[in-house]
Short mmCIF file of C-alpha atoms and ligand atoms in Angstrom, two decimals:
data_model
loop_
_atom_site.label_atom_id
_atom_site.label_comp_id
_atom_site.label_asym_id
_atom_site.label_seq_id
_atom_site.Cartn_x
_atom_site.Cartn_y
_atom_site.Cartn_z
CA MET M 1 15.28 2.76 38.15
CA GLN M 2 11.96 1.48 38.36
CA THR M 3 10.41 3.20 41.22
CA ILE M 4 6.72 2.20 42.60
CA GLU M 5 4.85 5.34 41.83
CA ASN M 6 6.02 4.85 38.05
CA ARG M 7 4.80 0.97 37.97
CA ASN M 8 1.81 2.48 38.40
CA LEU M 9 1.98 5.14 35.90
CA ASN M 10 -1.34 6.24 34.68
CA LYS M 11 -3.67 5.00 37.63
CA ASN M 12 -7.29 6.00 37.39
CA LYS M 13 -6.53 8.33 35.33
CA VAL M 14 -9.27 8.94 32.92
CA PHE M 15 -7.72 9.17 28.87
CA ASN M 16 -9.29 11.90 26.44
CA SER M 17 -8.30 12.13 22.63
CA GLN M 18 -5.62 15.00 23.72
CA ASP M 19 -4.26 12.85 26.67
CA TYR M 20 -3.52 10.23 23.48
CA ILE M 21 -1.91 12.79 21.46
CA LYS M 22 0.57 14.36 24.68
CA LEU M 23 1.60 11.24 25.44
CA GLU M 24 2.85 10.68 21.79
CA ASN M 25 4.10 13.52 21.73
CA ASP M 26 5.79 13.38 23.95
CA TYR M 27 7.21 9.71 23.87
CA GLY M 28 6.59 8.59 20.25
CA ALA M 29 8.93 10.25 17.12
CA ASP M 30 7.74 13.01 15.42
CA ASN M 31 7.51 11.37 12.16
CA TYR M 32 4.42 11.22 10.96
CA HIS M 33 1.66 14.15 11.28
CA PRO M 34 -1.43 12.75 11.99
CA LEU M 35 -4.56 14.55 12.56
CA GLU M 36 -6.16 15.28 15.49
CA VAL M 37 -8.35 12.23 16.09
CA VAL M 38 -7.87 9.00 18.42
CA ILE M 39 -9.20 5.54 17.04
CA ASN M 40 -10.24 3.04 19.73
CA LYS M 41 -12.27 0.91 17.48
CA GLY M 42 -13.36 0.13 13.62
CA GLN M 43 -16.28 -2.20 11.82
CA GLY M 44 -15.98 -2.28 8.12
CA ALA M 45 -15.83 1.39 6.29
CA TRP M 46 -16.35 3.32 9.67
CA VAL M 47 -14.04 3.56 13.48
CA TRP M 48 -14.58 5.33 16.36
CA ASP M 49 -13.12 7.37 18.44
CA VAL M 50 -12.40 7.52 22.14
CA GLU M 51 -15.36 9.89 22.55
CA GLY M 52 -17.29 7.88 20.66
CA ASN M 53 -17.55 10.21 17.70
CA LYS M 54 -18.02 7.92 14.54
CA TYR M 55 -15.88 8.41 10.99
CA LEU M 56 -16.75 6.85 7.74
CA ASP M 57 -12.48 5.33 7.19
CA CYS M 58 -11.46 7.08 3.35
CA LEU M 59 -8.13 6.73 3.23
CA SER M 60 -7.96 2.88 4.75
CA ALA M 61 -4.85 2.45 6.10
CA TYR M 62 -3.66 3.24 2.89
CA SER M 63 -5.08 0.25 1.09
CA ALA M 64 -4.12 -2.30 4.23
CA LEU M 65 -7.78 -2.38 5.23
CA ASN M 66 -9.13 -3.49 2.27
CA GLN M 67 -11.47 -5.95 3.86
CA GLY M 68 -13.09 -3.25 5.87
CA HIS M 69 -11.82 -3.37 9.45
CA CYS M 70 -11.79 -6.00 11.47
CA HIS M 71 -13.71 -8.08 9.79
CA PRO M 72 -14.63 -10.98 11.56
CA LEU M 73 -13.73 -13.90 9.55
CA ILE M 74 -9.55 -12.74 9.28
CA TYR M 75 -10.17 -11.89 12.36
CA GLN M 76 -11.74 -15.45 13.91
CA ALA M 77 -8.81 -17.20 11.73
CA LEU M 78 -5.51 -14.83 14.15
CA VAL M 79 -7.62 -16.23 16.81
CA GLU M 80 -7.59 -19.55 15.84
CA GLN M 81 -4.09 -19.67 14.53
CA ALA M 82 -2.60 -18.07 17.82
CA SER M 83 -4.53 -20.56 19.52
CA LYS M 84 -2.40 -22.54 18.18
CA VAL M 85 0.92 -21.95 16.99
CA THR M 86 2.27 -18.74 16.10
CA LEU M 87 5.45 -18.48 15.41
CA THR M 88 7.47 -21.67 13.94
CA SER M 89 10.84 -19.67 12.21
CA ARG M 90 11.55 -20.89 9.32
CA ALA M 91 13.94 -23.35 10.08
CA PHE M 92 11.21 -25.07 10.63
CA HIS M 93 8.35 -26.11 8.26
CA ASN M 94 4.58 -25.22 9.30
CA ASP M 95 1.50 -25.76 8.48
CA GLN M 96 -0.11 -23.05 7.34
CA LEU M 97 2.34 -21.20 4.57
CA GLY M 98 2.20 -24.36 1.77
CA LYS M 99 -1.95 -23.53 1.50
CA PHE M 100 -0.82 -19.14 1.73
CA TYR M 101 1.78 -19.87 -1.10
CA GLN M 102 -0.63 -21.65 -3.28
CA LYS M 103 -3.28 -19.82 -2.57
CA ILE M 104 -1.56 -16.44 -3.36
CA CYS M 105 -0.30 -18.25 -6.59
CA HIS M 106 -3.41 -18.94 -7.69
CA ILE M 107 -4.50 -15.74 -7.70
CA SER M 108 -1.53 -13.90 -8.80
CA GLY M 109 -0.80 -16.21 -11.69
CA LEU M 110 2.99 -16.43 -11.01
CA PRO M 111 4.42 -20.06 -9.97
CA LYS M 112 6.85 -18.94 -6.50
CA VAL M 113 6.13 -16.87 -3.45
CA LEU M 114 8.92 -15.64 -1.37
CA PRO M 115 6.84 -14.35 2.23
CA MET M 116 8.25 -11.71 4.17
CA ASN M 117 6.81 -8.74 6.76
CA SER M 118 6.33 -5.09 5.70
CA GLY M 119 6.02 -3.71 1.61
CA ALA M 120 9.49 -2.23 2.13
CA GLU M 121 11.40 -5.36 2.60
CA ALA M 122 9.18 -6.93 -0.05
CA VAL M 123 10.38 -3.93 -2.63
CA GLU M 124 14.15 -4.93 -1.18
CA THR M 125 13.67 -8.60 -2.05
CA ALA M 126 12.49 -7.92 -5.25
CA ILE M 127 15.84 -5.23 -5.66
CA LYS M 128 17.91 -8.73 -4.44
CA ALA M 129 15.94 -11.06 -7.21
CA ILE M 130 16.04 -8.97 -10.30
CA ARG M 131 20.33 -8.03 -8.44
CA LYS M 132 20.71 -11.89 -8.83
CA TRP M 133 19.00 -12.21 -11.40
CA ALA M 134 21.26 -10.34 -13.50
CA TYR M 135 24.49 -12.15 -12.27
CA THR M 136 23.95 -15.31 -12.65
CA VAL M 137 21.09 -15.87 -15.64
CA LYS M 138 21.20 -12.73 -18.03
CA GLY M 139 25.40 -11.90 -17.81
CA VAL M 140 24.86 -9.05 -16.27
CA SER M 141 29.18 -8.40 -15.40
CA HIS M 142 29.64 -7.61 -11.22
CA ASN M 143 28.10 -5.40 -9.72
CA GLN M 144 27.13 -3.91 -13.08
CA ALA M 145 23.25 -4.07 -12.68
CA GLU M 146 20.72 -1.39 -12.83
CA ILE M 147 17.28 -1.36 -12.11
CA ILE M 148 14.92 0.83 -13.56
CA VAL M 149 12.99 3.01 -11.58
CA CYS M 150 10.33 6.25 -12.23
CA ASN M 151 10.33 9.75 -10.97
CA ASN M 152 7.24 10.37 -8.29
CA ASN M 153 7.51 6.59 -7.08
CA PHE M 154 6.98 5.40 -3.48
CA ALA M 155 8.54 2.48 -3.03
CA GLY M 156 9.19 2.11 1.53
CA ARG M 157 11.46 3.73 3.49
CA THR M 158 15.02 1.97 3.95
CA ILE M 159 17.80 3.40 3.07
CA SER M 160 18.04 1.52 -0.38
CA LEU M 161 14.00 2.42 -1.62
CA VAL M 162 14.37 5.53 -0.81
CA SER M 163 17.98 6.17 -2.77
CA PHE M 164 15.67 5.72 -5.85
CA SER M 165 12.72 8.48 -3.80
CA THR M 166 13.26 11.86 -6.44
CA GLU M 167 11.12 13.34 -3.25
CA GLU M 168 13.78 15.36 -1.47
CA GLN M 169 12.26 14.72 2.06
CA TYR M 170 12.15 10.96 1.27
CA GLN M 171 16.84 11.27 0.95
CA SER M 172 17.21 15.02 2.67
CA GLY M 173 20.16 14.00 5.76
CA PHE M 174 20.37 10.43 4.73
CA ALA M 175 22.78 10.04 2.67
CA PRO M 176 25.46 8.18 1.47
CA PHE M 177 22.29 5.63 -1.10
CA THR M 178 22.43 2.24 -2.72
CA PRO M 179 23.77 2.91 -5.88
CA GLY M 180 22.18 0.80 -9.11
CA PHE M 181 18.70 2.85 -9.97
CA LYS M 182 18.40 5.04 -13.04
CA THR M 183 14.95 7.26 -13.02
CA ILE M 184 13.11 7.98 -15.92
CA PRO M 185 9.65 9.80 -16.13
CA TYR M 186 6.84 7.69 -15.46
CA GLY M 187 4.49 6.98 -18.21
CA ASP M 188 6.90 7.02 -20.94
CA ALA M 189 7.58 4.07 -22.55
CA LYS M 190 10.33 6.27 -24.89
CA ALA M 191 11.96 6.63 -22.46
CA LEU M 192 12.07 3.45 -21.06
CA LYS M 193 13.53 2.55 -24.85
CA SER M 194 16.53 4.47 -24.60
CA ALA M 195 17.72 4.10 -20.69
CA ILE M 196 17.56 0.53 -21.35
CA THR M 197 21.70 -0.64 -21.42
CA PRO M 198 22.94 -4.23 -21.63
CA ASN M 199 23.41 -3.80 -18.36
CA THR M 200 19.93 -3.59 -17.50
CA ALA M 201 18.13 -5.85 -14.51
CA ALA M 202 14.22 -4.44 -14.58
CA PHE M 203 12.19 -2.06 -15.20
CA PHE M 204 10.51 -1.96 -11.56
CA LEU M 205 7.22 0.56 -11.11
CA GLU M 206 3.86 1.09 -9.56
CA PRO M 207 1.11 0.53 -12.54
CA ILE M 208 -0.98 3.03 -10.54
CA GLN M 209 1.09 5.51 -8.41
CA GLY M 210 -0.34 5.90 -5.43
CA GLU M 211 2.16 8.31 -2.88
CA GLY M 212 2.98 9.99 -6.17
CA GLY M 213 -0.73 11.29 -5.80
CA ILE M 214 -2.91 8.59 -7.90
CA ILE M 215 -1.22 8.59 -11.06
CA ILE M 216 -2.16 6.80 -13.99
CA PRO M 217 -0.46 6.04 -16.69
CA PRO M 218 -1.64 6.75 -20.03
CA VAL M 219 -4.15 3.92 -22.00
CA GLY M 220 -1.48 1.41 -23.08
CA TYR M 221 0.94 1.95 -21.80
CA LEU M 222 1.54 -1.56 -19.65
CA GLN M 223 1.50 -3.06 -22.74
CA GLU M 224 4.21 -1.33 -24.62
CA ILE M 225 6.80 -1.50 -21.19
CA GLU M 226 6.03 -5.14 -21.28
CA SER M 227 6.96 -5.10 -24.88
CA ILE M 228 9.91 -3.35 -23.87
CA CYS M 229 10.78 -5.16 -21.86
CA ARG M 230 10.82 -8.37 -23.31
CA LYS M 231 12.66 -7.34 -26.54
CA ASN M 232 15.10 -6.51 -24.44
CA ASN M 233 15.57 -8.96 -22.16
CA VAL M 234 14.36 -7.05 -19.05
CA LEU M 235 12.62 -8.20 -16.06
CA LEU M 236 8.98 -6.77 -15.51
CA VAL M 237 8.18 -5.75 -11.83
CA PHE M 238 5.44 -4.81 -9.98
CA ASP M 239 5.07 -2.81 -7.37
CA GLU M 240 0.98 -3.34 -6.72
CA ILE M 241 1.54 -3.16 -2.56
CA GLN M 242 -0.97 -0.06 -2.36
CA THR M 243 -3.36 -0.78 -5.94
CA GLY M 244 -3.26 -4.71 -5.65
CA LEU M 245 -5.31 -7.09 -4.05
CA GLY M 246 -8.45 -5.66 -5.51
CA ARG M 247 -8.14 -1.53 -4.64
CA THR M 248 -8.16 -0.81 -8.35
CA GLY M 249 -11.33 -3.33 -9.51
CA LYS M 250 -9.53 -5.90 -10.48
CA MET M 251 -7.66 -8.64 -8.39
CA PHE M 252 -4.10 -6.81 -10.10
CA ALA M 253 -3.84 -3.40 -11.31
CA PHE M 254 -1.32 -4.68 -14.46
CA GLU M 255 -4.88 -6.75 -15.45
CA HIS M 256 -6.21 -4.35 -16.58
CA GLU M 257 -3.77 -4.08 -19.49
CA GLY M 258 -3.75 -7.53 -19.54
CA VAL M 259 0.27 -8.23 -19.01
CA LYS M 260 1.95 -10.84 -17.88
CA PRO M 261 5.08 -9.27 -14.93
CA ASP M 262 7.87 -11.38 -14.19
CA GLY M 263 7.84 -10.13 -10.65
CA ILE M 264 4.98 -8.54 -8.06
CA THR M 265 5.48 -7.15 -4.72
CA ILE M 266 2.50 -7.54 -2.37
CA GLY M 267 1.69 -6.13 1.28
CA LYS M 268 -0.68 -4.11 2.73
CA ALA M 269 -4.29 -5.47 1.98
CA LEU M 270 -2.95 -8.47 2.32
CA SER M 271 -3.32 -9.13 5.99
CA GLY M 272 -6.80 -6.94 5.15
CA GLY M 273 -4.57 -4.63 8.32
CA PHE M 274 -4.18 -7.17 11.34
CA TYR M 275 -1.08 -8.28 11.00
CA PRO M 276 2.35 -6.53 9.14
CA ILE M 277 2.07 -9.45 5.85
CA SER M 278 3.64 -8.72 2.42
CA ALA M 279 5.66 -11.17 -0.07
CA PHE M 280 7.71 -11.05 -3.76
CA ILE M 281 5.91 -13.73 -6.52
CA SER M 282 7.65 -14.63 -9.44
CA THR M 283 8.45 -16.48 -12.30
CA HIS M 284 10.21 -20.08 -11.47
CA GLU M 285 13.38 -18.72 -13.53
CA VAL M 286 13.69 -15.54 -11.10
CA MET M 287 12.86 -17.21 -7.60
CA ASP M 288 15.25 -19.91 -8.16
CA VAL M 289 18.02 -17.53 -7.75
CA PHE M 290 17.50 -17.90 -4.10
CA ASN M 291 19.42 -20.88 -2.40
CA PRO M 292 18.92 -21.88 1.32
CA GLY M 293 20.90 -18.87 2.67
CA ASP M 294 20.72 -16.28 -0.05
CA HIS M 295 17.65 -13.95 1.94
CA GLY M 296 15.58 -14.65 5.21
CA SER M 297 13.13 -12.75 7.95
CA THR M 298 12.57 -14.06 11.27
CA PHE M 299 9.25 -13.94 11.31
CA GLY M 300 8.49 -13.57 7.52
CA GLY M 301 5.92 -16.91 6.65
CA ASN M 302 4.62 -18.04 10.28
CA PRO M 303 2.28 -19.45 10.73
CA LEU M 304 0.35 -16.63 12.10
CA ALA M 305 0.72 -14.83 8.79
CA ALA M 306 0.02 -17.35 6.91
CA ALA M 307 -3.73 -18.31 8.38
CA VAL M 308 -4.43 -14.34 8.81
CA GLY M 309 -3.04 -14.04 5.21
CA ILE M 310 -5.45 -16.97 3.49
CA ALA M 311 -8.67 -15.81 5.20
CA ALA M 312 -8.15 -11.90 3.64
CA LEU M 313 -7.30 -13.13 1.03
CA ASP M 314 -10.55 -15.85 0.84
CA VAL M 315 -12.96 -12.31 1.86
CA ILE M 316 -10.98 -10.21 -1.46
CA ILE M 317 -12.42 -13.22 -3.92
CA GLU M 318 -15.70 -14.88 -2.06
CA GLU M 319 -16.75 -10.94 -1.34
CA ASN M 320 -15.55 -10.50 -4.84
CA LEU M 321 -13.86 -6.91 -3.57
CA PRO M 322 -12.52 -6.06 -6.74
CA GLU M 323 -15.84 -6.44 -8.60
CA ARG M 324 -16.89 -4.28 -5.56
CA ALA M 325 -13.92 -1.68 -6.37
CA SER M 326 -15.08 -1.32 -10.51
CA GLN M 327 -18.76 -0.69 -9.82
CA LEU M 328 -18.94 1.28 -6.37
CA GLY M 329 -14.92 3.15 -7.24
CA ALA M 330 -16.65 3.99 -11.34
CA TYR M 331 -20.12 6.32 -9.36
CA PHE M 332 -17.72 7.26 -6.94
CA LEU M 333 -15.70 9.00 -9.38
CA SER M 334 -18.42 10.20 -11.54
CA GLN M 335 -20.52 12.05 -8.93
CA LEU M 336 -16.56 14.22 -7.75
CA GLN M 337 -16.41 14.79 -10.60
CA THR M 338 -19.70 16.59 -10.74
CA ILE M 339 -18.49 18.42 -7.83
CA PRO M 340 -18.74 22.02 -9.10
CA SER M 341 -16.21 22.91 -6.70
CA PRO M 342 -13.79 26.43 -7.92
CA TYR M 343 -10.70 24.39 -6.16
CA ILE M 344 -11.33 21.03 -7.63
CA GLN M 345 -7.91 21.17 -10.68
CA GLU M 346 -9.29 17.17 -11.36
CA VAL M 347 -10.55 13.85 -9.95
CA ARG M 348 -9.23 10.75 -11.40
CA GLY M 349 -8.63 7.40 -10.09
CA ARG M 350 -9.28 3.08 -11.23
CA GLY M 351 -11.56 1.12 -8.89
CA LEU M 352 -12.20 3.55 -5.69
CA LEU M 353 -8.40 4.35 -5.63
CA ILE M 354 -9.11 8.51 -6.47
CA GLY M 355 -7.23 11.47 -6.13
CA LEU M 356 -9.85 14.29 -6.13
CA GLU M 357 -6.69 17.12 -7.01
CA LEU M 358 -6.69 20.68 -5.38
CA LYS M 359 -5.22 24.11 -8.05
CA PRO M 360 -2.66 25.21 -6.21
CA SER M 361 -4.99 27.94 -5.33
CA ALA M 362 -7.17 26.34 -2.94
CA GLY M 363 -4.29 26.08 0.08
CA GLY M 364 -3.27 22.89 0.02
CA ALA M 365 -5.12 19.49 0.75
CA ARG M 366 -5.21 19.02 4.25
CA ARG M 367 -8.02 21.99 5.50
CA PHE M 368 -10.59 19.87 3.81
CA CYS M 369 -8.97 16.71 5.51
CA LYS M 370 -9.78 18.98 8.51
CA ALA M 371 -13.16 20.58 7.62
CA LEU M 372 -13.81 16.31 6.35
CA MET M 373 -12.89 14.91 9.67
CA GLY M 374 -15.44 17.89 11.25
CA LEU M 375 -18.40 16.07 9.38
CA GLY M 376 -17.41 12.79 9.79
CA ILE M 377 -14.69 11.56 6.97
CA LEU M 378 -11.20 10.33 7.76
CA ALA M 379 -9.27 11.66 4.56
CA LYS M 380 -5.48 12.03 3.76
CA GLU M 381 -3.69 14.53 1.70
CA THR M 382 -1.84 13.04 -0.18
CA ARG M 383 1.10 15.30 -2.01
CA GLU M 384 0.47 18.74 -1.14
CA ASN M 385 -3.10 19.06 -2.95
CA ILE M 386 -4.37 15.95 -3.93
CA ILE M 387 -7.14 14.28 -1.12
CA ARG M 388 -6.51 10.94 -1.52
CA PHE M 389 -9.75 8.53 -1.25
CA ALA M 390 -9.45 5.18 -0.48
CA PRO M 391 -12.07 3.44 1.88
CA PRO M 392 -12.44 0.63 2.24
CA LEU M 393 -14.33 -2.16 -0.44
CA VAL M 394 -16.23 -2.92 2.03
CA ILE M 395 -17.92 0.14 1.34
CA SER M 396 -22.26 0.05 0.50
CA ARG M 397 -23.31 2.50 -2.27
CA SER M 398 -25.39 4.14 0.11
CA GLU M 399 -22.28 5.36 2.07
CA ILE M 400 -20.08 6.64 -0.84
CA ASP M 401 -23.55 8.84 -1.06
CA TRP M 402 -23.81 9.51 1.99
CA ALA M 403 -20.03 10.36 2.48
CA LEU M 404 -20.62 13.11 -1.37
CA GLN M 405 -22.84 14.64 0.51
CA ARG M 406 -20.09 16.47 3.24
CA ILE M 407 -17.34 16.14 0.78
CA GLU M 408 -19.27 18.95 -1.76
CA GLN M 409 -20.78 20.67 1.05
CA VAL M 410 -16.98 21.06 1.96
CA LEU M 411 -15.85 21.51 -1.47
CA MET M 412 -18.24 24.09 -2.01
CA SER M 413 -17.66 25.64 1.05
CA GLU M 414 -14.41 25.67 2.71
C1 PLP B 501 3.27 1.19 0.57
C2 PLP B 501 3.55 0.88 -0.28
C3 PLP B 501 5.04 0.08 0.24
C4 PLP B 501 5.70 0.17 1.41
O1 PLP B 501 5.17 -0.61 2.10
P1 PLP B 501 5.54 -0.66 3.94
O2 PLP B 501 4.46 -1.67 4.35
O3 PLP B 501 4.83 0.77 4.31
O4 PLP B 501 6.79 -0.59 4.09
C5 PLP B 501 5.70 0.06 -1.15
N1 PLP B 501 5.05 0.23 -1.91
C6 PLP B 501 3.78 0.92 -1.99
C7 PLP B 501 3.39 1.99 -3.05
C8 PLP B 501 3.65 0.65 -1.53
O5 PLP B 501 1.73 1.84 -1.28
#
């Protein structure tokens, strides 16, 4: 029963960070372990907590904020479109979607798009497309299609996607799983060759593993797997949800080796952090497997998402964010590599996707992340021992210098 008292919940109460955290803990599921900072404002590479403290955001919402927080041009597109029409459903056309498709195709070099919302949905879409292609084009027998994936992958949290995770925690308690996936080691082209059978539909992988700990495959790997896939009539599909849209110093990470995939999943920075927008992009041959009624989403391809997506892509192109990531990332990485801390195992990265791996004896990355937070830098541990540095691509060199000083201080003293 709704009483007068609880309709006026929180009336006249002034909240501080601890109050907000307590509310989340009291009422929310315990499926995350956030650092104890409550953000209520963001601009560019910076965020502020409710007490007014300022932090440099070195996570960028797992690379969803390549364009920086609250980019004014994306904001403008959001507000303008929100004042006109936000959702039409795909039962009708809208005047934004086609332009959004065209822009995605123009930057990716692939001709067809299917819009979804979250990254996980884009990957689910890719899997459906791959399987249907296997049956209707390649001629794999009913129910036999296999998709090869890699050890240490991350593709999202739906049942089918955790079905091919190799992280025990991502699967534990959630069985039974979706069959049809075969796992091989990441970065090993020979393993791909031996895993392929006549039933193999696709090789699906991240060109650099993000959640897996910023794992960069050996030079030449992407070209080798491309040629193995071609020879065997196996689709090559990249998950660029984290690495795409400028993060690694190119629009897409596969461009570092000049390969041409049959499909790509994108998400995260596709909205510059304003809105969940994702897509599966592919060749005609693959996308043509979909007929009306085969697949869909109530919100996928809505005019608000499309308008936001167009603006988010325009910002990446007009502000040369891939080039910025390339130059600033090389600088950031080389400077991190000079820090003579006894805790550091390795610093690796591509563009502004950098992983600083600590030695097992360092006692885990989280305590360093807490110390960094105390000095005004937000970074998050990735796996147990890796600190990921992935700031918005609009970050400046002087902001990187500001961060470097504090990162060095923490790594030398903790
Ligand atoms: C984040 C991520 C996903 C999942 O995206 P969600 O929007 O969280 O569903 C999939 N693949 C990769 C490589 C990612 O980094």
